[in-house]
């Protein structure tokens, strides 16, 4: 592939075609590379239309994928790569790179170095980042989005950046949600406050799975003190952001109550509904019920079953998660 070299506005532009091009910088002829190497201007490669394949050499460059589903790979230099429209795969390579998927669903890999990932402003342009390193790499917040607008939550061994409780902007593959702090972001942080662990009893159970009391990401020990009516069910849900050993204990009931654990199943709209039962504990009388399981990252539901309770009875439900 031969690029059309144009110098304008302080940049040396290497222009591809509107077709699907393959551009390997190290394989370009000398009359193509020499103007780029000898010019003091910044190199910028524009791939235009088509599903393009681009691989940079060791010179740091700006790369624009533009339209099409492109594969864009940086080199050892400090590259800045924009995917443009289409579902792109972007790899920064060695060096301190700046990567932006831009439009549509893109997959970004920073590679070695301290990289900066530009987050999209809407869920329709969601990015998957495969190798984010907390404390090393950075997430740049888009205009109009502050850190305080985001919910950072674990799901399925990954971390999701959710805007205002709805749109998923970015997914960090294999990253534990609790490892992400404000120091991992660039942009408008906003006013943040210290949050205290929810005191026992402040989570209200639901009478059906869809309204289950949400304990959020479970870490350490949480205790809920509640009251169940005879002949009814009460539901809770919790999320693990990594695989952990979980022990559930139901105690203090005057009559025969049962404890059941269910897996959560993700729906096409990314909501989570109750799935199959994993395990139950059905000790008779006022004996404590307990369940101990090694669980993968994900969302789970807990049922306090009062179908064999004739009168209202208090109970204590303890959630304990350990690595």
Coordinates of C-alpha atoms in Angstrom, one line a residue:
X1 CA 0.0 0.0 0.0
X2 CA 1.3 3.5 -0.9
X3 CA 0.3 6.5 1.1
X4 CA -0.3 10.0 -0.4
X5 CA 1.9 12.3 1.7
X6 CA 0.6 15.8 2.2
X7 CA 2.1 18.4 4.5
X8 CA -0.4 20.9 5.9
X9 CA -1.0 22.8 9.2
X10 CA 2.1 21.5 10.9
X11 CA 1.3 17.9 10.1
X12 CA 2.6 15.4 7.6
X13 CA -0.5 13.5 6.6
X14 CA -0.2 10.0 5.2
X15 CA -3.5 9.5 3.4
X16 CA -4.8 6.0 2.4
X17 CA -7.8 5.3 0.1
X18 CA -11.5 4.8 0.6
X19 CA -11.0 1.1 0.1
X20 CA -9.9 -1.4 2.8
X21 CA -6.2 -0.8 3.0
X22 CA -3.3 -2.7 4.6
X23 CA -0.6 -0.3 5.8
X24 CA 2.5 -1.7 7.4
X25 CA 4.8 1.3 8.1
X26 CA 8.0 -0.8 8.2
X27 CA 7.2 -2.1 4.7
X28 CA 6.6 1.2 3.0
X29 CA 9.1 2.2 0.2
X30 CA 11.8 4.6 1.1
X31 CA 10.3 7.4 -0.9
X32 CA 7.2 7.1 1.3
X33 CA 9.1 6.9 4.7
X34 CA 11.8 9.4 4.1
X35 CA 9.5 12.5 3.9
X36 CA 8.0 11.4 7.2
X37 CA 11.2 10.6 8.9
X38 CA 13.1 13.8 7.9
X39 CA 10.2 16.3 8.4
X40 CA 10.0 18.1 11.8
X41 CA 6.2 18.0 11.6
X42 CA 4.0 15.5 13.4
X43 CA 3.0 12.4 11.4
X44 CA -0.7 11.7 11.1
X45 CA -2.0 8.7 9.2
X46 CA -5.6 8.8 7.9
X47 CA -7.0 5.5 6.7
X48 CA -10.3 6.9 5.4
X49 CA -13.0 4.3 4.3
X50 CA -13.0 0.5 4.3
X51 CA -12.0 -2.1 6.8
X52 CA -8.3 -1.2 7.2
X53 CA -5.3 -2.9 8.8
X54 CA -2.6 -0.6 10.1
X55 CA 0.7 -1.4 11.9
X56 CA 3.0 1.3 13.0
X57 CA 6.8 1.2 13.3
X58 CA 8.7 2.7 16.3
X59 CA 7.9 6.3 15.5
X60 CA 5.1 7.8 17.6
X61 CA 2.2 8.8 15.3
X62 CA -1.4 10.0 15.3
X63 CA -3.6 7.5 13.5
X64 CA -7.2 7.9 12.4
X65 CA -9.2 4.8 11.5
X66 CA -12.2 6.7 10.2
X67 CA -15.0 4.6 8.8
X68 CA -14.9 0.8 8.7
X69 CA -14.1 -2.0 11.1
X70 CA -10.3 -1.4 11.5
X71 CA -7.4 -3.1 13.1
X72 CA -4.9 -0.5 14.3
X73 CA -1.7 -1.4 16.0
X74 CA 0.9 1.0 17.4
X75 CA 4.6 0.5 17.7
X76 CA 7.2 1.3 20.4
X77 CA 6.6 5.0 20.2
X78 CA 4.0 7.1 22.0
X79 CA 1.0 6.8 19.6
X80 CA -2.4 8.5 19.6
X81 CA -4.9 6.3 17.9
X82 CA -8.6 7.1 17.1
X83 CA -10.8 4.3 15.8
X84 CA -13.5 6.5 14.2
X85 CA -16.7 4.9 13.0
X86 CA -17.1 1.1 13.0
X87 CA -16.2 -1.7 15.5
X88 CA -12.4 -1.4 15.7
X89 CA -9.6 -3.3 17.4
X90 CA -6.9 -1.0 18.7
X91 CA -3.6 -2.0 20.3
X92 CA -1.2 0.6 21.5
X93 CA 1.9 -1.5 21.7
X94 CA 4.9 -0.4 23.7
X95 CA 5.1 3.3 24.7
X96 CA 2.8 5.7 26.5
X97 CA -0.2 5.7 24.1
X98 CA -3.5 7.6 23.9
X99 CA -6.4 5.3 22.6
X100 CA -9.9 6.2 21.7
X101 CA -12.4 3.8 20.2
X102 CA -14.6 6.8 19.2
X103 CA -17.8 5.5 17.6
X104 CA -19.5 2.1 18.0
X105 CA -18.3 -0.8 20.1
X106 CA -14.5 -1.1 20.1
X107 CA -11.8 -3.2 21.8
X108 CA -8.8 -1.4 23.2
X109 CA -5.5 -2.9 24.4
X110 CA -2.9 -0.5 25.7
X111 CA 0.1 -2.8 25.8
X112 CA 3.3 -1.9 27.7
X113 CA 3.7 1.6 29.1
X114 CA 1.4 4.1 30.9
X115 CA -1.6 4.5 28.6
X116 CA -4.5 6.8 28.5
X117 CA -7.9 5.6 27.3
X118 CA -10.5 8.2 26.3
X119 CA -14.0 7.1 27.5
X120 CA -17.0 7.5 25.2
X121 CA -19.9 9.7 26.4
X122 CA -22.7 7.3 25.6
X123 CA -23.4 3.6 25.9
X124 CA -23.9 3.1 22.1
X125 CA -20.1 3.7 21.8
X126 CA -19.1 1.4 24.6
X127 CA -15.5 0.3 24.8
X128 CA -13.9 -2.9 26.1
X129 CA -10.4 -2.3 27.6
X130 CA -8.6 -5.6 27.8
X131 CA -5.5 -4.7 29.9
X132 CA -6.2 -1.7 32.1
X133 CA -3.6 -1.4 34.9
X134 CA -5.0 0.5 37.9
X135 CA -2.4 3.0 39.2
X136 CA -0.6 3.0 35.9
X137 CA -3.0 3.7 33.1
X138 CA -5.6 6.5 33.0
X139 CA -9.2 6.8 31.9
X140 CA -10.0 10.2 30.4
X141 CA -13.5 11.3 31.2
X142 CA -15.5 12.7 28.2
X143 CA -16.8 16.2 28.2
X144 CA -19.9 16.6 30.3
X145 CA -19.2 13.5 32.4
X146 CA -17.8 13.8 35.9
X147 CA -16.4 11.0 38.1
X148 CA -19.4 11.5 40.4
X149 CA -21.7 10.7 37.5
X150 CA -20.3 7.2 37.3
X151 CA -21.2 4.0 39.1
X152 CA -18.2 1.6 39.2
X153 CA -19.5 -1.9 39.5
X154 CA -18.2 -5.4 39.2
X155 CA -19.8 -7.9 36.9
X156 CA -18.6 -11.3 35.7
X157 CA -15.0 -10.7 36.7
X158 CA -14.9 -7.3 34.9
X159 CA -15.5 -3.7 36.0
X160 CA -18.2 -1.6 34.4
X161 CA -18.3 2.2 34.2
X162 CA -22.0 3.0 34.2
X163 CA -23.3 6.6 33.7
X164 CA -26.0 7.7 36.0
X165 CA -27.1 4.1 36.7
X166 CA -27.9 3.3 33.1
X167 CA -25.5 3.4 30.2
X168 CA -22.4 1.3 30.3
X169 CA -19.6 3.4 28.9
X170 CA -16.5 1.3 29.4
X171 CA -15.8 -2.3 30.5
X172 CA -12.4 -3.1 32.1
X173 CA -11.7 -6.7 31.5
X174 CA -10.4 -8.7 34.4
X175 CA -10.2 -5.7 36.8
X176 CA -11.6 -5.8 40.3
X177 CA -14.0 -2.9 40.9
X178 CA -12.6 -2.1 44.3
X179 CA -9.2 -1.4 42.8
X180 CA -10.5 1.6 40.8
X181 CA -10.1 5.1 42.5
X182 CA -10.3 8.7 41.4
X183 CA -6.6 8.6 40.8
X184 CA -7.2 6.4 37.8
X185 CA -9.2 9.2 36.0
X186 CA -8.3 12.4 34.1
X187 CA -11.0 15.1 33.7
X188 CA -13.8 16.4 35.9
X189 CA -13.7 14.5 39.1
X190 CA -16.4 16.5 40.9
X191 CA -17.1 16.6 44.6
X192 CA -16.7 13.2 46.2
X193 CA -17.6 12.2 49.8
X194 CA -16.4 9.6 52.1
X195 CA -19.0 6.8 52.2
X196 CA -19.5 4.6 55.2
X197 CA -20.5 1.0 55.1
X198 CA -24.3 0.6 55.2
X199 CA -25.2 -0.2 58.9
X200 CA -26.9 -3.5 59.6
X201 CA -30.7 -3.4 58.9
X202 CA -30.5 -0.5 56.4
X203 CA -31.1 -2.9 53.5
X204 CA -34.8 -3.5 53.1
X205 CA -35.7 -6.9 51.6
X206 CA -38.1 -7.3 48.7
X207 CA -41.1 -9.7 48.7
X208 CA -40.1 -11.0 45.2
X209 CA -36.8 -11.3 43.4
X210 CA -37.4 -8.2 41.2
X211 CA -37.5 -6.0 44.3
X212 CA -34.7 -7.8 46.2
X213 CA -32.8 -5.7 48.8
X214 CA -29.5 -4.9 47.1
X215 CA -26.4 -5.1 49.2
X216 CA -24.2 -4.1 46.3
X217 CA -20.6 -5.5 46.0
X218 CA -20.1 -7.8 48.9
X219 CA -16.8 -7.6 50.7
X220 CA -16.1 -8.8 54.3
X221 CA -19.1 -9.3 56.6
X222 CA -22.6 -7.7 56.3
X223 CA -25.4 -8.3 58.8
X224 CA -29.1 -7.7 58.2
X225 CA -31.7 -7.8 61.0
X226 CA -35.3 -8.0 59.8
X227 CA -38.7 -9.6 60.4
X228 CA -40.5 -12.1 58.1
X229 CA -44.2 -12.5 58.0
X230 CA -45.7 -16.0 58.2
X231 CA -46.2 -17.6 54.8
X232 CA -44.1 -15.1 52.9
X233 CA -40.7 -14.8 51.2
X234 CA -38.0 -12.1 51.5
X235 CA -35.3 -11.6 49.0
X236 CA -31.8 -10.0 48.9
X237 CA -29.2 -9.7 46.2
X238 CA -25.4 -9.2 46.3
X239 CA -22.6 -8.9 43.7
X240 CA -19.1 -10.4 43.8
X241 CA -16.5 -8.6 41.8
X242 CA -14.2 -11.6 42.0
X243 CA -14.4 -15.3 43.0
X244 CA -14.8 -15.6 46.8
X245 CA -15.9 -18.0 49.5
X246 CA -19.3 -17.0 50.8
X247 CA -21.0 -18.1 54.0
X248 CA -24.6 -17.2 54.6
X249 CA -26.2 -17.7 58.1
X250 CA -29.8 -17.3 59.0
X251 CA -30.3 -17.2 62.8
X252 CA -32.7 -16.0 65.5
X253 CA -35.9 -17.3 64.0
X254 CA -38.5 -18.7 66.5
X255 CA -39.9 -21.1 63.9
X256 CA -38.9 -23.1 61.0
X257 CA -37.5 -20.8 58.2
X258 CA -35.4 -21.9 55.2
X259 CA -32.5 -20.3 53.5
X260 CA -31.9 -20.5 49.7
X261 CA -29.2 -19.2 47.4
X262 CA -29.8 -18.6 43.7
X263 CA -27.5 -17.5 40.8
X264 CA -28.3 -14.3 38.9
X265 CA -28.8 -14.5 35.2
X266 CA -27.9 -11.6 32.9
X267 CA -30.6 -10.6 30.5
X268 CA -30.2 -9.1 26.9
X269 CA -30.7 -5.6 28.4
X270 CA -28.0 -6.3 30.9
X271 CA -30.4 -6.5 33.8
X272 CA -30.0 -9.4 36.2
X273 CA -32.9 -11.8 37.1
X274 CA -33.0 -14.7 39.5
X275 CA -31.9 -18.0 38.0
X276 CA -31.5 -21.5 39.2
X277 CA -31.2 -22.5 42.9
X278 CA -27.6 -23.2 43.9
X279 CA -28.1 -24.6 47.4
X280 CA -30.6 -24.5 50.3
X281 CA -30.5 -25.0 54.0
X282 CA -33.7 -26.3 55.7
X283 CA -33.0 -27.2 59.3
X284 CA -36.1 -27.8 61.4
X285 CA -37.4 -25.6 64.2
X286 CA -35.4 -22.7 65.4
X287 CA -32.0 -24.1 64.4
X288 CA -29.7 -21.8 62.4
X289 CA -29.5 -22.4 58.6
X290 CA -26.2 -21.8 56.8
X291 CA -24.8 -22.1 53.3
X292 CA -21.1 -22.1 52.5
X293 CA -20.0 -22.0 48.8
X294 CA -17.1 -20.9 46.6
X295 CA -18.7 -18.5 44.1
X296 CA -17.5 -16.9 40.9
X297 CA -17.8 -13.2 40.3
X298 CA -21.4 -12.3 39.5
X299 CA -24.7 -11.5 41.1
X300 CA -26.6 -13.8 43.4
X301 CA -30.0 -13.8 45.2
X302 CA -30.8 -15.0 48.7
X303 CA -34.3 -16.1 49.8
X304 CA -35.5 -16.2 53.4
X305 CA -38.4 -18.6 53.1
X306 CA -41.1 -18.2 55.7
X307 CA -43.7 -20.5 54.3
X308 CA -43.6 -22.7 57.4
X309 CA -43.7 -19.8 59.8
X310 CA -47.1 -19.2 61.4
X311 CA -46.3 -15.9 63.1
X312 CA -44.1 -13.0 62.3
X313 CA -40.5 -13.7 63.6
X314 CA -37.3 -11.7 63.7
X315 CA -34.2 -13.0 62.1
X316 CA -30.5 -12.1 61.6
X317 CA -29.0 -12.8 58.1
X318 CA -25.2 -12.7 57.9
X319 CA -23.3 -12.5 54.7
X320 CA -19.5 -13.2 54.9
X321 CA -17.2 -13.1 51.8
X322 CA -13.5 -14.0 52.0
X323 CA -10.9 -14.6 49.3

